[in-house]
Coordinates of C-alpha atoms in Angstrom, one line a residue:
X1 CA 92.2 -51.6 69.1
X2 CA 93.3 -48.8 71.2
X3 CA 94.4 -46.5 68.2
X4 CA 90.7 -47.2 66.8
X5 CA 88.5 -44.3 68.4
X6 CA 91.5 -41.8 67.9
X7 CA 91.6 -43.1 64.4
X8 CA 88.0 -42.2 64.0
X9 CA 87.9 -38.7 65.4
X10 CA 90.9 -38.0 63.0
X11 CA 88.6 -39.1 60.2
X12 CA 85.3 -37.4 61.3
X13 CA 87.5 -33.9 61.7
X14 CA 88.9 -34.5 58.0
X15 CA 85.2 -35.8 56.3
X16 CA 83.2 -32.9 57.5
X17 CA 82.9 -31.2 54.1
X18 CA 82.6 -34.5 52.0
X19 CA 79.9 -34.0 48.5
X20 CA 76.4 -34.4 49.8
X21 CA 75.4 -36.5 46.4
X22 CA 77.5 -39.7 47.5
X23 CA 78.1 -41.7 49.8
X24 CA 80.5 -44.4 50.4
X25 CA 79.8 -48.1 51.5
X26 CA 82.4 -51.0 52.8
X27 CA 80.9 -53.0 50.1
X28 CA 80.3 -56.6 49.9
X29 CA 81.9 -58.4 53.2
X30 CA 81.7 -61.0 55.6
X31 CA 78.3 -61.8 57.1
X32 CA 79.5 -61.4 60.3
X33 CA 82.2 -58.9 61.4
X34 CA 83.9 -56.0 59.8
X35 CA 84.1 -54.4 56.2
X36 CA 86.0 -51.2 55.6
X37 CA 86.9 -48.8 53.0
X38 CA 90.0 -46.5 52.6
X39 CA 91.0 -44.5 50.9
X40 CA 91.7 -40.7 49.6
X41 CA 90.5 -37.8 47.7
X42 CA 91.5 -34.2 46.0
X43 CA 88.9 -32.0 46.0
X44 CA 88.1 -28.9 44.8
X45 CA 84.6 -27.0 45.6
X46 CA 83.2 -23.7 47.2
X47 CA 84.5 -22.5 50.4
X48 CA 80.9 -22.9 51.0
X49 CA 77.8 -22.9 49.5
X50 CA 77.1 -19.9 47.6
X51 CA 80.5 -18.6 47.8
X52 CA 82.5 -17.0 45.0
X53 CA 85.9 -18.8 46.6
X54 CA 87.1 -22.0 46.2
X55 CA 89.1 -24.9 48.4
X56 CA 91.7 -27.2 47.4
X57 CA 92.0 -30.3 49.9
X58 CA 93.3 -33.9 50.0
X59 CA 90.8 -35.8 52.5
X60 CA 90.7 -39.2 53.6
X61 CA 88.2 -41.3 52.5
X62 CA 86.6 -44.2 54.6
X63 CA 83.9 -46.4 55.4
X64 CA 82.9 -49.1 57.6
X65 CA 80.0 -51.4 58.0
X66 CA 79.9 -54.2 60.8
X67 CA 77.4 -57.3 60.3
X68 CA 75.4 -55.2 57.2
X69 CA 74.2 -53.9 60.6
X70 CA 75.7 -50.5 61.5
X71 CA 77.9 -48.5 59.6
X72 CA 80.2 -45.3 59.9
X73 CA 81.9 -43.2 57.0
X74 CA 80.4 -40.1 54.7
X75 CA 76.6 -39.8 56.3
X76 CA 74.0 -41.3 54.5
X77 CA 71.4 -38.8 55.9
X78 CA 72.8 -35.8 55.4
X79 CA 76.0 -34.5 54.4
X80 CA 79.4 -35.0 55.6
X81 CA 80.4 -37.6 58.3
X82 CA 78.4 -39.9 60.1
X83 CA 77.5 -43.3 61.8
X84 CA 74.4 -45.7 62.5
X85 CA 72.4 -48.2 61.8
X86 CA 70.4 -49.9 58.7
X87 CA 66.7 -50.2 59.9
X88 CA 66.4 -52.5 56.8
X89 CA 68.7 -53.8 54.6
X90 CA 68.6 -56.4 51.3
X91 CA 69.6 -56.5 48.1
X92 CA 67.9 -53.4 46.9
X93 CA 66.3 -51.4 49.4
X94 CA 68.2 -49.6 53.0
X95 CA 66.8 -47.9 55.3
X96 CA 69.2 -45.9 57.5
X97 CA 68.9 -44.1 60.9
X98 CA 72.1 -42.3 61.9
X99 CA 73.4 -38.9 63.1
X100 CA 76.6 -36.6 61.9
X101 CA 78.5 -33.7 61.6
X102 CA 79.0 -31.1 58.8
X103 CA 81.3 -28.5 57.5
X104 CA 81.9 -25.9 59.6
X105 CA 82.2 -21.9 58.3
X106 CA 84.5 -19.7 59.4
X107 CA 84.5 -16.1 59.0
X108 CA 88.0 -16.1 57.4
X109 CA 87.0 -18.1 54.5
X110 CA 85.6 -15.6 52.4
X111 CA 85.3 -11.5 52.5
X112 CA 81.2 -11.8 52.2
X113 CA 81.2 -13.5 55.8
X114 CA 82.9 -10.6 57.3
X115 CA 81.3 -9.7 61.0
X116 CA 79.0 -13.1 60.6
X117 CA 81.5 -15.0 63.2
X118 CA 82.7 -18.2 63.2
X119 CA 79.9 -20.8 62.9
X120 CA 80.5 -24.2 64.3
X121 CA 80.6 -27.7 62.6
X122 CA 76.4 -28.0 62.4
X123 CA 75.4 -31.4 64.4
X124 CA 72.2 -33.4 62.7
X125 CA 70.2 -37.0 63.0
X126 CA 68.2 -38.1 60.4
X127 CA 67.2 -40.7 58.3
X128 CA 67.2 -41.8 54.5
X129 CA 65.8 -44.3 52.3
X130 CA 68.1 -45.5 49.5
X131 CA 67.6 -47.9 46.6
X132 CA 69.8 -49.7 44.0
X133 CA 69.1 -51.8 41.1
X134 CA 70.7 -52.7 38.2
X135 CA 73.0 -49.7 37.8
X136 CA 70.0 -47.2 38.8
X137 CA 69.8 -45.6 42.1
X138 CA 67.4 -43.3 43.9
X139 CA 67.2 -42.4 47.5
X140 CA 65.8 -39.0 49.7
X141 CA 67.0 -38.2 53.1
X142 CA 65.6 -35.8 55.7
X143 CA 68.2 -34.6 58.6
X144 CA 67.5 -32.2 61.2
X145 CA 69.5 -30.1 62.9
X146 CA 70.4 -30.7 66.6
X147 CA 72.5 -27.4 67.7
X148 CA 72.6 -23.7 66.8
X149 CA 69.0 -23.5 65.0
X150 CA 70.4 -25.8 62.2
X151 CA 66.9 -26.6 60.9
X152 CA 65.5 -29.3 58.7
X153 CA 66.3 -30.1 55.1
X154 CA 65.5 -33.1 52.6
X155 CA 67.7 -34.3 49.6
X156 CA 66.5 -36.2 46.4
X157 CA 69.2 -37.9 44.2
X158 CA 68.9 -40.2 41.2
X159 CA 71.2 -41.5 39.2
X160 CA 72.4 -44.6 36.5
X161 CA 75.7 -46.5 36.3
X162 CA 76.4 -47.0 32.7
X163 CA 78.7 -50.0 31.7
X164 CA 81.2 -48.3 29.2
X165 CA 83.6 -51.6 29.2
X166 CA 85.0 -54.3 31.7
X167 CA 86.2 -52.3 34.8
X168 CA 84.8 -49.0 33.7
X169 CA 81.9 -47.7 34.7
X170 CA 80.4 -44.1 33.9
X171 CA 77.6 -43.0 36.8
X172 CA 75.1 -39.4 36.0
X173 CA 72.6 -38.4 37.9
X174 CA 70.4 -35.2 39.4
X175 CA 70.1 -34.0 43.0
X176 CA 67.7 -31.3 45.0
X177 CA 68.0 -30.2 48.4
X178 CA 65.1 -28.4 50.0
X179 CA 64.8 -26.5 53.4
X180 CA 62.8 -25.0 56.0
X181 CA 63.1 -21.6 57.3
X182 CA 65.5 -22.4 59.8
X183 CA 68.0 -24.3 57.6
X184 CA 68.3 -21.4 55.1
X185 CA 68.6 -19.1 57.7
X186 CA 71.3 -21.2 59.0
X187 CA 72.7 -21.4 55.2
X188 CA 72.1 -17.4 54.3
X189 CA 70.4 -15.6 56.7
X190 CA 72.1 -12.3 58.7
X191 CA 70.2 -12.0 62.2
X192 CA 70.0 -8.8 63.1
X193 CA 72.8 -9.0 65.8
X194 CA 75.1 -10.0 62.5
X195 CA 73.8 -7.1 60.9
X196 CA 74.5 -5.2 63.3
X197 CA 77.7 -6.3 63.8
X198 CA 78.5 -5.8 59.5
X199 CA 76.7 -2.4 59.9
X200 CA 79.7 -1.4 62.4
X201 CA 82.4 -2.2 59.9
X202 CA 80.6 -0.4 57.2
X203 CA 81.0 2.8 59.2
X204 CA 84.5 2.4 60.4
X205 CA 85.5 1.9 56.4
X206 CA 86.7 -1.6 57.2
X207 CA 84.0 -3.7 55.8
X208 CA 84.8 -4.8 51.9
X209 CA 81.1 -5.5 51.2
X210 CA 78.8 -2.5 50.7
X211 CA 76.4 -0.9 52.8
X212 CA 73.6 -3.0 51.0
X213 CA 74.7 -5.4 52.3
X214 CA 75.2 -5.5 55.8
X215 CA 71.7 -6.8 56.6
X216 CA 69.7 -8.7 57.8
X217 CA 68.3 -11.2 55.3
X218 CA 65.9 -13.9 56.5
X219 CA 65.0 -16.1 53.4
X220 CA 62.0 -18.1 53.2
X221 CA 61.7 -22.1 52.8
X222 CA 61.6 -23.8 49.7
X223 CA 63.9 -25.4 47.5
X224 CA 67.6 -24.6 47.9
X225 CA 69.5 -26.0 45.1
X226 CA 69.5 -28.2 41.9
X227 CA 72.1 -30.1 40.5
X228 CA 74.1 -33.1 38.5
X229 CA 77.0 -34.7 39.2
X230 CA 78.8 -37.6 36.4
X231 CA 81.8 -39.3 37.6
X232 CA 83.9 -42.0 35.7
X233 CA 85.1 -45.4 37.5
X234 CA 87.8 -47.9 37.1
X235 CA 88.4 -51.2 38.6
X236 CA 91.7 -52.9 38.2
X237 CA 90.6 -55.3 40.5
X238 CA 87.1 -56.2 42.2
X239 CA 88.9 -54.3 45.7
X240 CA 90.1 -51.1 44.1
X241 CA 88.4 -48.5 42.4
X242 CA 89.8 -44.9 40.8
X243 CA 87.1 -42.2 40.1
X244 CA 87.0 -38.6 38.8
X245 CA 84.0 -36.3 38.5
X246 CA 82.1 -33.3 38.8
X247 CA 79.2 -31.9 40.7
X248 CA 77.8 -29.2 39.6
X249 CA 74.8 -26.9 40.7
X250 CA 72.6 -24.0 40.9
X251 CA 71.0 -22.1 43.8
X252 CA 67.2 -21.3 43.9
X253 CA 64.3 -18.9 45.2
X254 CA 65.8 -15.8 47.3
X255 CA 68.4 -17.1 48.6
X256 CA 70.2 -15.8 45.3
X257 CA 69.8 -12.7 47.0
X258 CA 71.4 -13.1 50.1
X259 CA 74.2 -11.0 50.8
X260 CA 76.2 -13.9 51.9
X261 CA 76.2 -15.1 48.3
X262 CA 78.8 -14.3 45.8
X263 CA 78.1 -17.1 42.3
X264 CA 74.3 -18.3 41.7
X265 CA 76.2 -21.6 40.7
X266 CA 78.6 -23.8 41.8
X267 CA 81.0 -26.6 40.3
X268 CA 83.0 -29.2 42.9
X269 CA 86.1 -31.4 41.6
X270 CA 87.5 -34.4 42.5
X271 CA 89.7 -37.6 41.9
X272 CA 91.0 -40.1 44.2
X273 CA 91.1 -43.9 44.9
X274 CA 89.3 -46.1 47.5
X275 CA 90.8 -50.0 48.7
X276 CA 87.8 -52.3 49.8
X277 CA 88.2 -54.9 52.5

């Protein structure tokens, strides 16, 4: 039990960046005690949103659940990693509370955050209301940021499993995030300080963005991005399952605009394998 909290930190560091459509769940367990999930994933998606750069990563995957009571994995109220509890939970219908951590963005990853500085894994609560029935599934979360400014921001999803055979499964479905202000300041703003900051290495002949774009740029709220996302399952046995999908997307309203933004679009990867238990 002692290697459990380390164990956890080391899983929270590696999640930070996991797709905001899904979310994984320990499954069907035992009543009472623990259920987990483990597993991995290779992943290939934007550096971050908006960026015309891509990342390659192999991330842990996991997910607990303890008495269908509190859980702790990829967040199911906003993206990346997370833990809390299910207000209500049945067959159909859960109703989370919970908090988590997302991806971080440093300056280094692309050439179009040049003199916007390191920013910070963001910190959010929120809560989300998912439900599941016969293959379909809907839910909408709202998060809130709790350092730096983060802002607020809500995500739709829908989607249907489709039976193809036995142990295969085939799941589609559409997704829209929309955000305050704040959040798409967070996302694609330039403060003035930043601008500043770009405006410098303009003038020294460092900067490998033009003038134009130095800033600011303070985009309004609204809707941020659309998507769909199709993924294929296997099941050689009820405790495993192999996937492989795409997500796929497209930005929305002025923030296509921002000098932080390199593609209008954007297309994530991945394939991996998850053990139930």
């Amino acid at each position: 039990m002692r290697l459990v909290a380390p164990l956890f930190l080391l899983v929270a560091t590696s999640l930070v960046a996991q797709d905001p459509m899904t979310y994984l769940q320990a499954g069907e367990g035992p009543d009472h005690g623990w259920a987990f999930l483990l597993g991995a994933r290779l992943m290939e998606n934007s550096s971050y949103l908006g960026s015309d750069t891509t990342r390659t990563r192999l991330l842990p995957e996991f997910a607990a659940e303890y008495d269908h009571l509190f859980y702790l994995g990829t967040s199911r109220v906003g993206p990346g990693f997370g833990g809390g509890v299910h207000l209500f939970h049945d067959k159909d219908f859960t109703w989370d509370l919970g908090v988590g951590i997302g991806d971080s963005r440093p300056e280094s990853r692309s050439p179009l955050l040049e003199g916007m500085g390191d920013r910070r894994s963001e910190i959010f609560g929120g809560t989300g209301i998912h439900y599941h029935h016969e293959g379909f599934h809907a839910g909408i979360t709202v998060s809130h940021g709790l350092r730096d400014d983060a802002g607020d921001r809500a995500t739709l999803t829908l989607g249907q499993a489709i039976p193809l055979a036995s142990r295969w499964h085939l799941n589609v479905g559409v997704h829209g995030t929309w955000e305050d202000a704040k959040a798409m300041a967070y996302d694609f703003g330039i403060t003035p300080n930043q601008a500043q900051t770009r405006a410098a290495l303009v003038a020294s002949g460092t900067a490998t963005f033009p003038a134009a774009d130095a800033g600011p740029f303070a985009p309004s709220a609204g809707v941020r991005d659309v998507g769909a996302l199709i993924s294929l399952n296997f099941r050689p046995k009820p405790e495993w399952m192999w996937s492989v999908g795409m997500n796929v997307g497209v930005l929305q309203g002025d923030i296509r605009n921002s000098p932080l933004v390199g593609k209008n679009d954007y297309v994530g990867m991945w394939s991996g394998f998850a053990y139930r238990f």
